[in-house]
Amino acid sequence: AVTLIQSNYGDPGNLELIARTGDTLQFMWRDSGPDFNWNGPFQIAAGAAGNPVLLQSRFGSQGNFELVYPSTGGGLSFMWRNNDDPSMPWSAPWQFAQGLGPVDAVTLIQSNYGDPGNLELIARTGDTLQFMWRDSGPDFNWNGPFRMPVPEITLEAIQGGDGRVINVTGAYFSPSSQVSVAYDIFTGGAPDTHQTGEDTVSTAANGTFDDEIRVNLGGDISGAAVRALDESTQIPAVASI
């Protein structure tokens, strides 16, 4: 895995690169010319897994390098390079979010929250996205992880005493919010064998909901497709049977 930025060293700016080989991180850089030489590799860390992510932040006068990568022991590791020090030393790795277990991928930005700007991070572990952020000081604490509301729905066709229904169960939607549930139930390919419509349902405080779509079609149901839109985040979830 590899991450690459253009820094504010040189004119118009050197290329700065970190590559993971095995569980080690190797740092390299290319000057802005006229020779355009690559320098390195220089090993800066071990115990790395997944993809590293590097940025040049607004911390310090020059702008420090900020580095996050998944750790072989689970969770994430953070390092930074002090670009105001003439020797430009890398810090020791600092581990956090170890309770997440193995992290598959990570992305990092510096936002305009705080001064000069908090670090904002999203990590993927399994099929979930976890959000974390680090304040701009003086404590520089990492906060989280907070599972992001990536919604999902499941469908079940039920034959009850009051007729047929498609039961829609939703999870990981915005809590105490609204969801638009659009559906297409069909017994064949012709237009007159489709039942379409839309419901609006409320989610519980934990982001779940249940919705029953009553089937008004005659004949055997050959399928149903449902799309549930989280009205707070505008993130959809789809399912079909």
mmCIF file with all atom_site columns, N, CA and C in Angstrom, residues 197-221:
data_model
loop_
_atom_site.group_PDB
_atom_site.id
_atom_site.type_symbol
_atom_site.label_atom_id
_atom_site.label_alt_id
_atom_site.label_comp_id
_atom_site.label_asym_id
_atom_site.label_entity_id
_atom_site.label_seq_id
_atom_site.pdbx_PDB_ins_code
_atom_site.Cartn_x
_atom_site.Cartn_y
_atom_site.Cartn_z
_atom_site.occupancy
_atom_site.B_iso_or_equiv
_atom_site.pdbx_formal_charge
_atom_site.auth_seq_id
_atom_site.auth_comp_id
_atom_site.auth_asym_id
_atom_site.auth_atom_id
_atom_site.pdbx_PDB_model_num
ATOM 1  N N  . GLY A 1 197 ? -45.454 2.388   -4.691 1.00 0.00 ? 197 GLY A N  1
ATOM 2  C CA . GLY A 1 197 ? -45.889 3.406   -3.746 1.00 0.00 ? 197 GLY A CA 1
ATOM 3  C C  . GLY A 1 197 ? -44.741 3.856   -2.867 1.00 0.00 ? 197 GLY A C  1
ATOM 4  N N  . GLU A 1 198 ? -45.066 4.703   -1.889 1.00 0.00 ? 198 GLU A N  1
ATOM 5  C CA . GLU A 1 198 ? -44.054 5.235   -0.977 1.00 0.00 ? 198 GLU A CA 1
ATOM 6  C C  . GLU A 1 198 ? -44.686 5.495   0.375  1.00 0.00 ? 198 GLU A C  1
ATOM 7  N N  . ASP A 1 199 ? -43.989 5.113   1.433  1.00 0.00 ? 199 ASP A N  1
ATOM 8  C CA . ASP A 1 199 ? -44.395 5.389   2.806  1.00 0.00 ? 199 ASP A CA 1
ATOM 9  C C  . ASP A 1 199 ? -43.361 6.288   3.465  1.00 0.00 ? 199 ASP A C  1
ATOM 10 N N  . THR A 1 200 ? -43.764 6.971   4.508  1.00 0.00 ? 200 THR A N  1
ATOM 11 C CA . THR A 1 200 ? -42.831 7.688   5.375  1.00 0.00 ? 200 THR A CA 1
ATOM 12 C C  . THR A 1 200 ? -42.990 7.136   6.780  1.00 0.00 ? 200 THR A C  1
ATOM 13 N N  . VAL A 1 201 ? -41.887 6.669   7.337  1.00 0.00 ? 201 VAL A N  1
ATOM 14 C CA . VAL A 1 201 ? -41.916 6.058   8.668  1.00 0.00 ? 201 VAL A CA 1
ATOM 15 C C  . VAL A 1 201 ? -40.915 6.763   9.570  1.00 0.00 ? 201 VAL A C  1
ATOM 16 N N  . SER A 1 202 ? -41.118 6.627   10.865 1.00 0.00 ? 202 SER A N  1
ATOM 17 C CA . SER A 1 202 ? -40.226 7.227   11.858 1.00 0.00 ? 202 SER A CA 1
ATOM 18 C C  . SER A 1 202 ? -39.294 6.163   12.423 1.00 0.00 ? 202 SER A C  1
ATOM 19 N N  . THR A 1 203 ? -38.082 6.556   12.717 1.00 0.00 ? 203 THR A N  1
ATOM 20 C CA . THR A 1 203 ? -37.132 5.645   13.328 1.00 0.00 ? 203 THR A CA 1
ATOM 21 C C  . THR A 1 203 ? -37.156 5.794   14.845 1.00 0.00 ? 203 THR A C  1
ATOM 22 N N  . ALA A 1 204 ? -36.760 4.729   15.513 1.00 0.00 ? 204 ALA A N  1
ATOM 23 C CA . ALA A 1 204 ? -36.655 4.744   16.964 1.00 0.00 ? 204 ALA A CA 1
ATOM 24 C C  . ALA A 1 204 ? -35.367 5.457   17.383 1.00 0.00 ? 204 ALA A C  1
ATOM 25 N N  . ALA A 1 205 ? -35.178 5.592   18.684 1.00 0.00 ? 205 ALA A N  1
ATOM 26 C CA . ALA A 1 205 ? -33.997 6.286   19.205 1.00 0.00 ? 205 ALA A CA 1
ATOM 27 C C  . ALA A 1 205 ? -32.706 5.555   18.867 1.00 0.00 ? 205 ALA A C  1
ATOM 28 N N  . ASN A 1 206 ? -32.792 4.259   18.518 1.00 0.00 ? 206 ASN A N  1
ATOM 29 C CA . ASN A 1 206 ? -31.592 3.513   18.141 1.00 0.00 ? 206 ASN A CA 1
ATOM 30 C C  . ASN A 1 206 ? -31.420 3.405   16.629 1.00 0.00 ? 206 ASN A C  1
ATOM 31 N N  . GLY A 1 207 ? -32.242 4.135   15.853 1.00 0.00 ? 207 GLY A N  1
ATOM 32 C CA . GLY A 1 207 ? -32.084 4.160   14.403 1.00 0.00 ? 207 GLY A CA 1
ATOM 33 C C  . GLY A 1 207 ? -32.727 3.015   13.659 1.00 0.00 ? 207 GLY A C  1
ATOM 34 N N  . THR A 1 208 ? -33.632 2.268   14.315 1.00 0.00 ? 208 THR A N  1
ATOM 35 C CA . THR A 1 208 ? -34.311 1.163   13.647 1.00 0.00 ? 208 THR A CA 1
ATOM 36 C C  . THR A 1 208 ? -35.752 1.549   13.300 1.00 0.00 ? 208 THR A C  1
ATOM 37 N N  . PHE A 1 209 ? -36.360 0.777   12.384 1.00 0.00 ? 209 PHE A N  1
ATOM 38 C CA . PHE A 1 209 ? -37.781 0.956   12.077 1.00 0.00 ? 209 PHE A CA 1
ATOM 39 C C  . PHE A 1 209 ? -38.335 -0.344  11.521 1.00 0.00 ? 209 PHE A C  1
ATOM 40 N N  . ASP A 1 210 ? -39.660 -0.473  11.572 1.00 0.00 ? 210 ASP A N  1
ATOM 41 C CA . ASP A 1 210 ? -40.394 -1.562  10.940 1.00 0.00 ? 210 ASP A CA 1
ATOM 42 C C  . ASP A 1 210 ? -41.534 -0.953  10.136 1.00 0.00 ? 210 ASP A C  1
ATOM 43 N N  . ASP A 1 211 ? -41.718 -1.476  8.936  1.00 0.00 ? 211 ASP A N  1
ATOM 44 C CA . ASP A 1 211 ? -42.797 -0.996  8.076  1.00 0.00 ? 211 ASP A CA 1
ATOM 45 C C  . ASP A 1 211 ? -43.444 -2.195  7.402  1.00 0.00 ? 211 ASP A C  1
ATOM 46 N N  . GLU A 1 212 ? -44.779 -2.200  7.329  1.00 0.00 ? 212 GLU A N  1
ATOM 47 C CA . GLU A 1 212 ? -45.509 -3.255  6.644  1.00 0.00 ? 212 GLU A CA 1
ATOM 48 C C  . GLU A 1 212 ? -46.157 -2.682  5.396  1.00 0.00 ? 212 GLU A C  1
ATOM 49 N N  . ILE A 1 213 ? -45.854 -3.270  4.264  1.00 0.00 ? 213 ILE A N  1
ATOM 50 C CA . ILE A 1 213 ? -46.447 -2.869  2.986  1.00 0.00 ? 213 ILE A CA 1
ATOM 51 C C  . ILE A 1 213 ? -47.492 -3.920  2.629  1.00 0.00 ? 213 ILE A C  1
ATOM 52 N N  . ARG A 1 214 ? -48.741 -3.517  2.636  1.00 0.00 ? 214 ARG A N  1
ATOM 53 C CA . ARG A 1 214 ? -49.810 -4.458  2.327  1.00 0.00 ? 214 ARG A CA 1
ATOM 54 C C  . ARG A 1 214 ? -49.855 -4.703  0.820  1.00 0.00 ? 214 ARG A C  1
ATOM 55 N N  . VAL A 1 215 ? -49.916 -5.972  0.442  1.00 0.00 ? 215 VAL A N  1
ATOM 56 C CA . VAL A 1 215 ? -49.920 -6.366  -0.967 1.00 0.00 ? 215 VAL A CA 1
ATOM 57 C C  . VAL A 1 215 ? -51.355 -6.427  -1.457 1.00 0.00 ? 215 VAL A C  1
ATOM 58 N N  . ASN A 1 216 ? -51.670 -5.669  -2.505 1.00 0.00 ? 216 ASN A N  1
ATOM 59 C CA . ASN A 1 216 ? -53.020 -5.621  -3.068 1.00 0.00 ? 216 ASN A CA 1
ATOM 60 C C  . ASN A 1 216 ? -53.125 -6.367  -4.391 1.00 0.00 ? 216 ASN A C  1
ATOM 61 N N  . LEU A 1 217 ? -52.047 -6.982  -4.856 1.00 0.00 ? 217 LEU A N  1
ATOM 62 C CA . LEU A 1 217 ? -52.048 -7.675  -6.140 1.00 0.00 ? 217 LEU A CA 1
ATOM 63 C C  . LEU A 1 217 ? -52.643 -9.069  -5.999 1.00 0.00 ? 217 LEU A C  1
ATOM 64 N N  . GLY A 1 218 ? -53.269 -9.540  -7.088 1.00 0.00 ? 218 GLY A N  1
ATOM 65 C CA . GLY A 1 218 ? -53.698 -10.923 -7.152 1.00 0.00 ? 218 GLY A CA 1
ATOM 66 C C  . GLY A 1 218 ? -52.595 -11.789 -7.735 1.00 0.00 ? 218 GLY A C  1
ATOM 67 N N  . GLY A 1 219 ? -52.683 -13.076 -7.505 1.00 0.00 ? 219 GLY A N  1
ATOM 68 C CA . GLY A 1 219 ? -51.692 -13.991 -8.042 1.00 0.00 ? 219 GLY A CA 1
ATOM 69 C C  . GLY A 1 219 ? -50.467 -14.094 -7.154 1.00 0.00 ? 219 GLY A C  1
ATOM 70 N N  . ASP A 1 220 ? -49.556 -14.955 -7.581 1.00 0.00 ? 220 ASP A N  1
ATOM 71 C CA . ASP A 1 220 ? -48.341 -15.179 -6.808 1.00 0.00 ? 220 ASP A CA 1
ATOM 72 C C  . ASP A 1 220 ? -47.371 -14.019 -6.985 1.00 0.00 ? 220 ASP A C  1
ATOM 73 N N  . ILE A 1 221 ? -46.751 -13.604 -5.895 1.00 0.00 ? 221 ILE A N  1
ATOM 74 C CA . ILE A 1 221 ? -45.761 -12.539 -5.952 1.00 0.00 ? 221 ILE A CA 1
ATOM 75 C C  . ILE A 1 221 ? -44.435 -13.110 -6.444 1.00 0.00 ? 221 ILE A C  1
#
